PDB file of C-alpha atoms in Angstrom:
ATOM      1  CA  UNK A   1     -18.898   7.255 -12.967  1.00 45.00           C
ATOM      2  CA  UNK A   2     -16.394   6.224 -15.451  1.00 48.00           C
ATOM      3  CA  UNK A   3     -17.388   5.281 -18.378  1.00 48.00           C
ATOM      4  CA  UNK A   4     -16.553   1.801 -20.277  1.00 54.00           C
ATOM      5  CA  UNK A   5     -13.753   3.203 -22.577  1.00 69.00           C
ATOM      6  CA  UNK A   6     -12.040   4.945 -19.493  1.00 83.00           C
ATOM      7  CA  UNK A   7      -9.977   3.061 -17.220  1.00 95.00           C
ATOM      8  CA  UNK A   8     -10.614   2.341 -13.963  1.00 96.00           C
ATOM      9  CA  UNK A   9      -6.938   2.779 -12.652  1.00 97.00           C
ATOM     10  CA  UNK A  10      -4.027   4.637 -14.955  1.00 97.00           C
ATOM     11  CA  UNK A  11      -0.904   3.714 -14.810  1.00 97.00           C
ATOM     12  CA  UNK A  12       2.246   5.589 -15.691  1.00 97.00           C
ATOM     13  CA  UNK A  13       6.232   5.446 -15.030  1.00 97.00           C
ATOM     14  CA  UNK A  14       8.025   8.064 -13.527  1.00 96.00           C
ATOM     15  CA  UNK A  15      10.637  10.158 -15.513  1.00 95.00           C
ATOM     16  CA  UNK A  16      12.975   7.926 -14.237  1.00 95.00           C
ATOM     17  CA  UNK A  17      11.001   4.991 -15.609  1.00 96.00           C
ATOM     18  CA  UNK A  18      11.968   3.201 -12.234  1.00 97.00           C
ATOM     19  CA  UNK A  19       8.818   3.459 -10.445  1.00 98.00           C
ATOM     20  CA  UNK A  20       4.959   3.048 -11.531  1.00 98.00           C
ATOM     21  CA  UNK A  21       2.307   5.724 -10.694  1.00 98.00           C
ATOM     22  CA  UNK A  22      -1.086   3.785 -10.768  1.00 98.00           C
ATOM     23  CA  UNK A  23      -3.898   6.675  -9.810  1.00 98.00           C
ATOM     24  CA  UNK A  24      -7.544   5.249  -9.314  1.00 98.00           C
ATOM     25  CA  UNK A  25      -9.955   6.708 -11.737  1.00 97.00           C
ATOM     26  CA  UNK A  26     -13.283   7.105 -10.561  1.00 95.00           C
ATOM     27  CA  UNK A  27     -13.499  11.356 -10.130  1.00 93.00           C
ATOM     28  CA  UNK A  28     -17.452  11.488 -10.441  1.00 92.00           C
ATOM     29  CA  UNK A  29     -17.626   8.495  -7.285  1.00 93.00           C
ATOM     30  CA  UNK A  30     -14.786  10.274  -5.468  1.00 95.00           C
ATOM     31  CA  UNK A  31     -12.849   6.760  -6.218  1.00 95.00           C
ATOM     32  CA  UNK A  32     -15.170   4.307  -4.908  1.00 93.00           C
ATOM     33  CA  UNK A  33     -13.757   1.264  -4.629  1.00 92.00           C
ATOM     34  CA  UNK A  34     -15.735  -1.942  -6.541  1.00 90.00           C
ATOM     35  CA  UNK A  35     -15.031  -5.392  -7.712  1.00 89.00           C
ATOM     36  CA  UNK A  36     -14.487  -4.225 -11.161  1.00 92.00           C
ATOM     37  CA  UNK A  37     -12.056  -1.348 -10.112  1.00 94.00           C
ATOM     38  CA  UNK A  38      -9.959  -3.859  -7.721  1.00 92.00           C
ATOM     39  CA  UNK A  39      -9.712  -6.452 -11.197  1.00 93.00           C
ATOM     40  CA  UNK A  40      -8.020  -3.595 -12.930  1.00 95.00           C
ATOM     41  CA  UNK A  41      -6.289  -2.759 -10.135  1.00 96.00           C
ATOM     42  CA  UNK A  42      -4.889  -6.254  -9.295  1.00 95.00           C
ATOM     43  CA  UNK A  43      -4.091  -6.037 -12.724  1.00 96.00           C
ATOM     44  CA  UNK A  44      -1.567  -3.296 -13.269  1.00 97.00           C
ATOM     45  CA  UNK A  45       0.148  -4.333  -9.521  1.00 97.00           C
ATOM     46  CA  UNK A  46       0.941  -7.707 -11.045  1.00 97.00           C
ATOM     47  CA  UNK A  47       2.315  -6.090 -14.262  1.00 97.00           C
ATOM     48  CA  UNK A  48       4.384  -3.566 -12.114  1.00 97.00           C
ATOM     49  CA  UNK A  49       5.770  -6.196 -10.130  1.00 97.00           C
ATOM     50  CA  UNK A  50       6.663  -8.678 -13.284  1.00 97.00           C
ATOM     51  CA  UNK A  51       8.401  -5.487 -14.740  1.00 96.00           C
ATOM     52  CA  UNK A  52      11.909  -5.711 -14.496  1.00 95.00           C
ATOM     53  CA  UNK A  53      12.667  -2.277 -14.772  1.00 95.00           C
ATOM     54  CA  UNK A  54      10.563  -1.296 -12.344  1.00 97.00           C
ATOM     55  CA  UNK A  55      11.933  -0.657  -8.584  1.00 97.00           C
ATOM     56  CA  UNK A  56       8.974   0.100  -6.435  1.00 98.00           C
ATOM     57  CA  UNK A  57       5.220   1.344  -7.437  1.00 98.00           C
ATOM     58  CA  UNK A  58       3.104   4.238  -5.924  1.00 98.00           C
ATOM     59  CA  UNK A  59      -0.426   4.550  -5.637  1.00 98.00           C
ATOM     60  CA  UNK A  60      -2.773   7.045  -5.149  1.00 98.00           C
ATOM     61  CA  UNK A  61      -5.715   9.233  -6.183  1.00 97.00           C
ATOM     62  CA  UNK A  62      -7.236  12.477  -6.791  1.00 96.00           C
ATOM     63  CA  UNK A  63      -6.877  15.576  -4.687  1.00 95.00           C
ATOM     64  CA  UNK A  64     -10.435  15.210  -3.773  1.00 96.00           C
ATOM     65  CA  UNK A  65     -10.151  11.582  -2.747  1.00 97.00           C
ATOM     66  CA  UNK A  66      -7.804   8.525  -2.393  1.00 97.00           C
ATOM     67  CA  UNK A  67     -11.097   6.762  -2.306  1.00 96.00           C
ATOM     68  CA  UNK A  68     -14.084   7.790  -0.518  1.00 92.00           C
ATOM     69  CA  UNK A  69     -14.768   4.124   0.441  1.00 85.00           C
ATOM     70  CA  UNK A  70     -16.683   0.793  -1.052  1.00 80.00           C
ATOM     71  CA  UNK A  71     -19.530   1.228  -3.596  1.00 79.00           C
ATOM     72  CA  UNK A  72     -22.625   1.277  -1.428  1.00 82.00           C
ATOM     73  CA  UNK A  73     -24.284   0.714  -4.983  1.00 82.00           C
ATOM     74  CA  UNK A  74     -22.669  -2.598  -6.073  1.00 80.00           C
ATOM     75  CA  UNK A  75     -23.129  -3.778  -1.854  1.00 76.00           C
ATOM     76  CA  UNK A  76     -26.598  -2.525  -0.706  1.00 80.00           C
ATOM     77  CA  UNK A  77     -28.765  -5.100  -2.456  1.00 81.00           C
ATOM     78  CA  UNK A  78     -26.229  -8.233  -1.359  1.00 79.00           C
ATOM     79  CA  UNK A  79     -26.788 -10.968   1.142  1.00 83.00           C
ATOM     80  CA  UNK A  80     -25.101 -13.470   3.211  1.00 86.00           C
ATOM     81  CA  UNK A  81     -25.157 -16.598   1.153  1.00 90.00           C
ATOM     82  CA  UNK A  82     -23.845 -14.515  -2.233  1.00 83.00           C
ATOM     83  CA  UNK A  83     -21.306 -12.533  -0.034  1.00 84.00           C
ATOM     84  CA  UNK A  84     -19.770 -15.642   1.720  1.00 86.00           C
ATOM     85  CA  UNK A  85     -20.173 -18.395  -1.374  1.00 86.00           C
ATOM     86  CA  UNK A  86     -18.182 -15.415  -4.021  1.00 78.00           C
ATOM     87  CA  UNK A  87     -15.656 -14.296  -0.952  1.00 79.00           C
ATOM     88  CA  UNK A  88     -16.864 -10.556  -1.420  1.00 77.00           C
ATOM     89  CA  UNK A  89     -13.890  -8.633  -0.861  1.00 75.00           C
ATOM     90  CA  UNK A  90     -11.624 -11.440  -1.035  1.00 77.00           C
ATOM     91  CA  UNK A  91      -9.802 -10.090  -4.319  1.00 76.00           C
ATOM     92  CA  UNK A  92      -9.220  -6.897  -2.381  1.00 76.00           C
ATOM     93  CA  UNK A  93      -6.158  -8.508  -0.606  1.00 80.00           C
ATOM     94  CA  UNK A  94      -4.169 -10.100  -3.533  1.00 86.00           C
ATOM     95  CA  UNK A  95      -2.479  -6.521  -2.906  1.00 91.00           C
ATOM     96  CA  UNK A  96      -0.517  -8.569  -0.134  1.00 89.00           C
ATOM     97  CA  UNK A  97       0.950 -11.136  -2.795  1.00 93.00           C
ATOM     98  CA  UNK A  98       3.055  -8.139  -4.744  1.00 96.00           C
ATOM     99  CA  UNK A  99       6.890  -8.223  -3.619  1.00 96.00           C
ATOM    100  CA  UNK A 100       7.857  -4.753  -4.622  1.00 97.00           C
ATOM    101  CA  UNK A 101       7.298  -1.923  -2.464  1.00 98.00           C
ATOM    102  CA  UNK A 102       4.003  -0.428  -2.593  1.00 98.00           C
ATOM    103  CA  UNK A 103       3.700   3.588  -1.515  1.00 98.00           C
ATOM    104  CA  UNK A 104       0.527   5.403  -0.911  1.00 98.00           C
ATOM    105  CA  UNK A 105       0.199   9.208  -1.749  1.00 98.00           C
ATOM    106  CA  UNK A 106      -3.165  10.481  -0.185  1.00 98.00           C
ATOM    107  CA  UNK A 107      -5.233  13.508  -0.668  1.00 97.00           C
ATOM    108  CA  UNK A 108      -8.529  14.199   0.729  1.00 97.00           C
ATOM    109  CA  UNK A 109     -10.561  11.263   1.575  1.00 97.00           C
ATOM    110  CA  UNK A 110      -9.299   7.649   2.328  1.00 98.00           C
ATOM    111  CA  UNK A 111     -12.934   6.360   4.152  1.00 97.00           C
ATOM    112  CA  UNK A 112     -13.826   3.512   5.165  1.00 95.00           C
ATOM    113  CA  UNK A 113     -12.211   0.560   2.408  1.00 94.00           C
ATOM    114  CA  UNK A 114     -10.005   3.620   1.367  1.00 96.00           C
ATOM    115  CA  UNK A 115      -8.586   3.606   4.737  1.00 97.00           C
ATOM    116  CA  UNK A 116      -8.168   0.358   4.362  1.00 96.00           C
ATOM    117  CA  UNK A 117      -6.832  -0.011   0.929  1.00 96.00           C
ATOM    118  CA  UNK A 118      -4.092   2.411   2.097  1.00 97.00           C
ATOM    119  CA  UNK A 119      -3.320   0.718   5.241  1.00 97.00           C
ATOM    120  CA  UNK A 120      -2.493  -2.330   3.291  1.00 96.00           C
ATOM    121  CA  UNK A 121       0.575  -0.433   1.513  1.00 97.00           C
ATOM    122  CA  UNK A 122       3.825  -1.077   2.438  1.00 97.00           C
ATOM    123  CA  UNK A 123       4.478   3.294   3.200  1.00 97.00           C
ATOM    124  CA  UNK A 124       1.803   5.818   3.581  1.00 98.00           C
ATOM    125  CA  UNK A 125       2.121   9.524   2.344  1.00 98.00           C
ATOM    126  CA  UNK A 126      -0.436  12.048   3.166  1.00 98.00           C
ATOM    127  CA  UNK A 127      -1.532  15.691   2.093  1.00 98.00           C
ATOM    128  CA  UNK A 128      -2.240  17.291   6.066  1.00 98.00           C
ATOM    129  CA  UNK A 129      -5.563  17.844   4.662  1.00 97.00           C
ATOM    130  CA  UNK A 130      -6.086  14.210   4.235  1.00 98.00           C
ATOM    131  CA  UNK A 131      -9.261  12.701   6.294  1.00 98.00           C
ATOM    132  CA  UNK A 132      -8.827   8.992   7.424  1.00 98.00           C
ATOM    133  CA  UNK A 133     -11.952   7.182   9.050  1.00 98.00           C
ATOM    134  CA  UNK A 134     -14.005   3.836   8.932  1.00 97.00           C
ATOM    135  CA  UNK A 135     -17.695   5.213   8.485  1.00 96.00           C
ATOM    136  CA  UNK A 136     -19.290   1.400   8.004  1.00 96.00           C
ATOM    137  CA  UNK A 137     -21.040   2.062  11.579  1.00 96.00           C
ATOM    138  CA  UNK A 138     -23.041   4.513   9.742  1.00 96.00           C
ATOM    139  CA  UNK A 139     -24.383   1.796   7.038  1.00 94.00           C
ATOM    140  CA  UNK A 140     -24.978  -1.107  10.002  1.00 95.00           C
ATOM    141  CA  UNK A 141     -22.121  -3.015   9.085  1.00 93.00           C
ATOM    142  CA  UNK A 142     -18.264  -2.928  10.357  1.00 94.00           C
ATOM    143  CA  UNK A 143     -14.950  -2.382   8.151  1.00 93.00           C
ATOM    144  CA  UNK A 144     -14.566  -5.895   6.398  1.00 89.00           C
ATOM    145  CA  UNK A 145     -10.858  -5.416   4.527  1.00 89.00           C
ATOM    146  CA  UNK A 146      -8.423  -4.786   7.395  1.00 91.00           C
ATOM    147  CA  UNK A 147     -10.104  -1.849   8.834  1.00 93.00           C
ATOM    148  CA  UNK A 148     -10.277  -3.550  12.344  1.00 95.00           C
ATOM    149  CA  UNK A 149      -7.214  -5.346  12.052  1.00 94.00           C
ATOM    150  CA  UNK A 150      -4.948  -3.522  10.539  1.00 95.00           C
ATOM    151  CA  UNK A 151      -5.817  -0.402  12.295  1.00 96.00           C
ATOM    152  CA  UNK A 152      -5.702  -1.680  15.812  1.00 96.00           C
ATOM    153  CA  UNK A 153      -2.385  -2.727  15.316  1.00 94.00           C
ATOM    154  CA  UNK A 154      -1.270   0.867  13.579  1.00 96.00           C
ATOM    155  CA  UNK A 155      -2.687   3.001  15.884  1.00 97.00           C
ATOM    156  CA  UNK A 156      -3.873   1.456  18.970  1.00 96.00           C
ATOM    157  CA  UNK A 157      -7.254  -0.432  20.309  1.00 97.00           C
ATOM    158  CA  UNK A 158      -8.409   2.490  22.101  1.00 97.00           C
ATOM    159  CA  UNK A 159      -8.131   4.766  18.952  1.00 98.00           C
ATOM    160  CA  UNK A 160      -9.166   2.192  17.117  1.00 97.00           C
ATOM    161  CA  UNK A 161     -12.166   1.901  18.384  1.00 98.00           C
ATOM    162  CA  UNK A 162     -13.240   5.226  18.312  1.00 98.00           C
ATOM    163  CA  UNK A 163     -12.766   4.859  14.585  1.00 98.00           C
ATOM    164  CA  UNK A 164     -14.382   1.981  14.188  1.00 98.00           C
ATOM    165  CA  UNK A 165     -17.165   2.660  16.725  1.00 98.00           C
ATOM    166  CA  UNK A 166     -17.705   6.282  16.878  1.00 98.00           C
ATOM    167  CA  UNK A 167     -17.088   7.154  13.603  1.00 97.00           C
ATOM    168  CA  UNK A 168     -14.161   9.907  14.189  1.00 98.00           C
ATOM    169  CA  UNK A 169     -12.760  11.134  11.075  1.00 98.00           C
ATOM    170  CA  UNK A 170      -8.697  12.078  11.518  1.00 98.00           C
ATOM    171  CA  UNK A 171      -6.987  14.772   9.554  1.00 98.00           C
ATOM    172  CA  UNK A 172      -3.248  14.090   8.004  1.00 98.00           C
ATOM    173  CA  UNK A 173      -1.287  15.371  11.087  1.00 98.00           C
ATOM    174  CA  UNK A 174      -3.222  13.250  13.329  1.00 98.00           C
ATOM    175  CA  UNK A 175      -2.463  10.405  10.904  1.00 98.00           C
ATOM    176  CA  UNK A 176       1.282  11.466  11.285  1.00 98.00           C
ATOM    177  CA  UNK A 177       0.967  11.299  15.148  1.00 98.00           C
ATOM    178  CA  UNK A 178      -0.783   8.391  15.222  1.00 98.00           C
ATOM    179  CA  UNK A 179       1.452   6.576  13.384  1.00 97.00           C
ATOM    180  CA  UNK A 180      -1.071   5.650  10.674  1.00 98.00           C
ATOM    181  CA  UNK A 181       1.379   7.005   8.018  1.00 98.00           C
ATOM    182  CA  UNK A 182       4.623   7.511   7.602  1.00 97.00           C
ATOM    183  CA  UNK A 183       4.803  11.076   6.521  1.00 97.00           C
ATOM    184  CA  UNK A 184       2.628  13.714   6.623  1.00 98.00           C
ATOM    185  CA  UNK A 185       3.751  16.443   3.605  1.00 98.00           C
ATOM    186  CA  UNK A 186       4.217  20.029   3.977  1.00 97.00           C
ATOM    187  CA  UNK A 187       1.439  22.135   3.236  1.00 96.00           C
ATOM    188  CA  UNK A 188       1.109  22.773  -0.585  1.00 94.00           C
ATOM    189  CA  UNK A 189       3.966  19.990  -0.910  1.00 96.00           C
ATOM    190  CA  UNK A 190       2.816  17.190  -4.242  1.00 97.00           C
ATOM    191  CA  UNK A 191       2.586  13.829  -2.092  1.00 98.00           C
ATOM    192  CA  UNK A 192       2.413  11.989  -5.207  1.00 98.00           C
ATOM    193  CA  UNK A 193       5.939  13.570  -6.298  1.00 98.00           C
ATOM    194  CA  UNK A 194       7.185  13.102  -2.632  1.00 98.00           C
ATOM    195  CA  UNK A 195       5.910   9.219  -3.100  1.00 98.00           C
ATOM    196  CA  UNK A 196       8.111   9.179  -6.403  1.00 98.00           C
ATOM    197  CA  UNK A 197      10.955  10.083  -4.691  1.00 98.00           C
ATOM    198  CA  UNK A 198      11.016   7.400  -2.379  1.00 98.00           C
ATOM    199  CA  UNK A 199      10.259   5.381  -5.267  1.00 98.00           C
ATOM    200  CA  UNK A 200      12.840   6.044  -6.886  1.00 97.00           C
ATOM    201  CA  UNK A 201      15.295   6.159  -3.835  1.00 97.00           C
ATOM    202  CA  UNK A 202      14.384   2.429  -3.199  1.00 98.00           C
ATOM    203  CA  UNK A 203      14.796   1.606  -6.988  1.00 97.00           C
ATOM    204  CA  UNK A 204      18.514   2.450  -6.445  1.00 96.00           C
ATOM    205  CA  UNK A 205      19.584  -0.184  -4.600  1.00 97.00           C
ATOM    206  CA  UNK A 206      19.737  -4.285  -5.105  1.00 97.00           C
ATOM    207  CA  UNK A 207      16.272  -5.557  -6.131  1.00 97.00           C
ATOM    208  CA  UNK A 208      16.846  -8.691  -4.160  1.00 97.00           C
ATOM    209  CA  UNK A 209      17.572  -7.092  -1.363  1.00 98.00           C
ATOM    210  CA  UNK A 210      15.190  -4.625  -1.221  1.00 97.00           C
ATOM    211  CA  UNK A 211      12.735  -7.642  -1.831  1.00 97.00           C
ATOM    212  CA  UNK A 212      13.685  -9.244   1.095  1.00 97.00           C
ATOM    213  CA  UNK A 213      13.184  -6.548   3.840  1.00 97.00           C
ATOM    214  CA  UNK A 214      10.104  -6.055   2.458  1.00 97.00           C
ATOM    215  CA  UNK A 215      10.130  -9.780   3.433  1.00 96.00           C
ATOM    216  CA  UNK A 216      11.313  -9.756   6.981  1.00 97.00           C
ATOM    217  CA  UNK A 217       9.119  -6.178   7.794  1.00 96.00           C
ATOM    218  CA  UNK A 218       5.755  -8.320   6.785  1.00 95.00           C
ATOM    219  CA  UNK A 219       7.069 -11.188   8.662  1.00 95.00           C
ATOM    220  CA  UNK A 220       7.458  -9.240  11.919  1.00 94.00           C
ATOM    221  CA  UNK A 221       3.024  -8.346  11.282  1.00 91.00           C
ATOM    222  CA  UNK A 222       2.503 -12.029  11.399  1.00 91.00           C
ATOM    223  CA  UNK A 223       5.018 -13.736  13.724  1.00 95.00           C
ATOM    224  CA  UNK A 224       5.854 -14.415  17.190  1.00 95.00           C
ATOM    225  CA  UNK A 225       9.143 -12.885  17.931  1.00 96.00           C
ATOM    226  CA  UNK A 226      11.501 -15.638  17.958  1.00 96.00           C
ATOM    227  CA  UNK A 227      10.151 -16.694  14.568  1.00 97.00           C
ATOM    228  CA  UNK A 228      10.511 -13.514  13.433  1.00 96.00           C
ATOM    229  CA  UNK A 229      14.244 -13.361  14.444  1.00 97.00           C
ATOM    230  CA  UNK A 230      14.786 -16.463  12.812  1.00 97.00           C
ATOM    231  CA  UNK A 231      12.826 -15.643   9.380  1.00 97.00           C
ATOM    232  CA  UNK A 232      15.029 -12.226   9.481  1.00 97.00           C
ATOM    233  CA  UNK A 233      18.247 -14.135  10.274  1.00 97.00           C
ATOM    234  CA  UNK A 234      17.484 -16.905   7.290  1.00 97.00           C
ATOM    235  CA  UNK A 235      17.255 -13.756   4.891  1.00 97.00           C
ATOM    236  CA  UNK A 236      19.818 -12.250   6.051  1.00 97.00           C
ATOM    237  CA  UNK A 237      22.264 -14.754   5.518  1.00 97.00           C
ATOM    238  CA  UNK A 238      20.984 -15.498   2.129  1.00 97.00           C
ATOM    239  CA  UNK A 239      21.495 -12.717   0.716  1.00 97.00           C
ATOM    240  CA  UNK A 240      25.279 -13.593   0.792  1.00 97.00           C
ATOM    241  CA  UNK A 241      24.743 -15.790  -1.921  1.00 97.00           C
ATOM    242  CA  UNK A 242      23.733 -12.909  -4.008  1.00 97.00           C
ATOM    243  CA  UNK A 243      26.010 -10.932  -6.573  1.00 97.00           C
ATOM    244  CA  UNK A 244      24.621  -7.683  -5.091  1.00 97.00           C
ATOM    245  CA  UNK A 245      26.447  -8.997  -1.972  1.00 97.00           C
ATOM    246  CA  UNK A 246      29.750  -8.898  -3.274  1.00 97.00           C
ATOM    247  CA  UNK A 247      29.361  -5.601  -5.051  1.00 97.00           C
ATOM    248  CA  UNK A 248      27.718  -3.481  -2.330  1.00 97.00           C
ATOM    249  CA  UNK A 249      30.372  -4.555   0.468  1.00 97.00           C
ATOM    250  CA  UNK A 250      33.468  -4.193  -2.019  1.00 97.00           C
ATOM    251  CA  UNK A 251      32.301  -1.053  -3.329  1.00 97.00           C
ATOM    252  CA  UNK A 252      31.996   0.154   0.624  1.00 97.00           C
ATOM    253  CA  UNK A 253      35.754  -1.297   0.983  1.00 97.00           C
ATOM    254  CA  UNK A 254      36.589   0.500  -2.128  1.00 97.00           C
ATOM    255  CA  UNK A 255      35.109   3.842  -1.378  1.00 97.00           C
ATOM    256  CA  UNK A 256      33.005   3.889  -4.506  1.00 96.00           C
ATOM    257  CA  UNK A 257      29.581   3.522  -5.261  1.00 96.00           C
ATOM    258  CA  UNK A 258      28.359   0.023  -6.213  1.00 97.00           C
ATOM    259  CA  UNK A 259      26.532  -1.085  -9.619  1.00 97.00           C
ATOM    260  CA  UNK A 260      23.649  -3.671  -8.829  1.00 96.00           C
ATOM    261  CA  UNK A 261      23.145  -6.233 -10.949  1.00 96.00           C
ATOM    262  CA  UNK A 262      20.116  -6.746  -9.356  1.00 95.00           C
ATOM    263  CA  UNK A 263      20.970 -10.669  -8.572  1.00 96.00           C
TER     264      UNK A 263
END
């Protein structure tokens, strides 16, 4: 495990200094995910996103493991009454509150609240060696952070449940195929620098705007379609009232490329 004076989850900018790497530091647990771990975590997302100079953040792990799942340790000995008076888990989803994009680089395992953890990220990279499942079958209990959810609506209910059921384990291309991530990396290709580039692709453009499609995208998850229309049309139009408005459409008039303001 880590020990006290080492953090939990590291965080450093790119060499652009637009975009913040956070990597999850638990090597000896393969990056098991725990209360403690998500604090730190929730942490260093909130400081991304209040930094100004920051355009998008990725996160990821070790080669060995994204994370290898929850800490069976800090669960086994837990019961109902403790688990549903302290919301167990229920920190694990302030992820959802950050407004800058969020990009997952993934090597090796991403198990059971691994999976989920990178399922709740706005775009998924992955190593083809990467192995996605939801193992909680195994320990008599079912996937409690978006693993049903989140999946079913990535990759299908029949797939889903042969995750969720049957335990099968899925390699990066699969993941690809499925549509569980958004890119599956060449063999022997750095995801993490891959992520970075992306990062830093999305950090070039208008904050605000970028801000909102995350917006509308996350609205489309949670809304019938005709509210979804509307939510995207609302957003649309104001982001008219925006400087960055102004400059990206005169600089297309003007055949040069536009300086955001960011406003």
């Amino acid at each position: 495990m880590s020990t006290a004076s080492e953090p939990l989850v590291l965080s450093e900018k790119s060499s652009s200094g637009k975009v913040i790497i956070l990597r999850l530091n638990r090597p000896k647990a393969l990056n098991a995910l725990s209360s403690p771990l998500f604090d730190q975590l929730n942490i260093e997302l909130e400081k991304a996103d209040a930094d100004e100079s920051v355009g998008a953040i990725v996160l990821t792990g070790s080669d060995k493991a994204f994370a290898a799942g929850a800490d069976i340790k800090e669960m086994k000995d837990k019961d109902f009454a403790t688990t549903y008076k302290n919301n167990f888990l229920g920190t694990w989803t302030r992820i959802g509150a950050i407004r800058k994009p969020i990009i997952g680089a993934v090597s090796g395992f991403a198990l059971g609240g691994g999976c989920e953890l990178a399922m709740s990220l706005d775009m998924l990279l992955c190593t083809p060696g990467a192995t996605f499942g939801q193992p909680e079958i195994t320990l008599g209990i079912i996937p409690g952070a978006g693993g049903t959810q989140r999946l079913t609506g990535l990759i299908g209910k029949p797939r889903a449940m042969e995750m969720v059921l049957a335990n099968r384990k899925i390699d990066g291309k699969t993941a690809e195929a499925w549509g569980l991530v958004s890119r599956c990396v060449a063999e022997g290709e750095d995801v993490v620098a891959e992520a970075v580039k992306i990062g830093d692709r999305i950090a070039g453009y208008g904050a605000v705007a970028v801000q909102a499609g995350k917006e509308a995208v996350n609205g489309s998850l949670e809304l019938p379609l005709e509210q979804g229309l509307r939510l995207e049309r609302r957003l649309f139009q104001s982001l008219f009232a925006t400087k960055d408005q102004k400059e990206g459409m005169s600089a297309f008039a003007e055949k040069r490329k536009p300086v955001w303001s960011h406003l």
